[in-house]
């Protein structure tokens, strides 16, 4: 999956922000699943910012991305940070 997600992100750089966000989130989730949390969090935060820019403050994609960020924090052992997200 990794080469496909990396290529999807490269392809999405010239796409609308929502597609960029989707590619960032997919790669961020993969990095989290791989245990590469230091790489996952910035990808997910970038996805979140792009989603918010397009969708506003409240949307299912935003909630799902926040959940992903909380999971990254939890996996790092930062329970307080995960709960805050």
CSV table of C-alpha atoms in Angstrom, one decimal, residues 4-60:
chain,number,residue,atom,x,y,z
A,4,UNK,CA,0.4,3.6,-3.8
A,5,UNK,CA,-0.3,6.1,-1.0
A,6,UNK,CA,3.0,8.0,-1.7
A,7,UNK,CA,2.1,8.2,-5.4
A,8,UNK,CA,-1.5,9.3,-4.6
A,9,UNK,CA,-0.1,12.1,-2.5
A,10,UNK,CA,2.3,13.2,-5.3
A,11,UNK,CA,-0.5,13.1,-7.8
A,12,UNK,CA,-2.9,15.1,-5.5
A,13,UNK,CA,-0.5,18.0,-5.1
A,14,UNK,CA,-2.1,19.7,-8.1
A,15,UNK,CA,-5.6,18.6,-7.1
A,16,UNK,CA,-8.3,20.4,-5.1
A,17,UNK,CA,-7.6,20.7,-1.3
A,18,UNK,CA,-10.1,18.1,-0.4
A,19,UNK,CA,-8.3,15.5,-2.5
A,20,UNK,CA,-5.0,16.6,-1.1
A,21,UNK,CA,-6.4,16.1,2.4
A,22,UNK,CA,-7.6,12.6,1.6
A,23,UNK,CA,-4.2,11.6,0.3
A,24,UNK,CA,-2.5,13.1,3.3
A,25,UNK,CA,-4.8,11.3,5.7
A,26,UNK,CA,-4.4,8.0,3.9
A,27,UNK,CA,-0.6,8.2,4.1
A,28,UNK,CA,-0.8,9.5,7.7
A,29,UNK,CA,-2.9,6.5,8.7
A,30,UNK,CA,-0.5,4.1,7.0
A,31,UNK,CA,2.5,5.7,8.9
A,32,UNK,CA,0.6,5.3,12.1
A,33,UNK,CA,-0.2,1.7,11.4
A,34,UNK,CA,3.5,1.2,10.6
A,35,UNK,CA,4.4,2.7,14.0
A,36,UNK,CA,6.0,5.7,12.4
A,37,UNK,CA,4.0,8.2,14.6
A,38,UNK,CA,6.5,11.1,14.2
A,39,UNK,CA,5.8,11.0,10.5
A,40,UNK,CA,2.1,10.3,10.8
A,41,UNK,CA,1.1,13.3,13.0
A,42,UNK,CA,2.3,16.1,10.6
A,43,UNK,CA,0.6,14.4,7.7
A,44,UNK,CA,-2.7,14.1,9.6
A,45,UNK,CA,-2.4,17.7,10.9
A,46,UNK,CA,-1.9,18.9,7.3
A,47,UNK,CA,-4.9,16.9,6.2
A,48,UNK,CA,-7.0,18.4,9.0
A,49,UNK,CA,-6.1,21.9,8.1
A,50,UNK,CA,-7.0,21.3,4.5
A,51,UNK,CA,-10.3,19.7,5.4
A,52,UNK,CA,-11.2,22.6,7.7
A,53,UNK,CA,-10.3,25.1,4.9
A,54,UNK,CA,-12.8,23.4,2.6
A,55,UNK,CA,-15.4,21.9,4.9
A,56,UNK,CA,-15.5,24.3,7.8
A,57,UNK,CA,-15.4,23.3,11.4
A,58,UNK,CA,-17.9,20.4,11.5
A,59,UNK,CA,-17.8,17.5,9.1
A,60,UNK,CA,-17.4,13.8,9.2
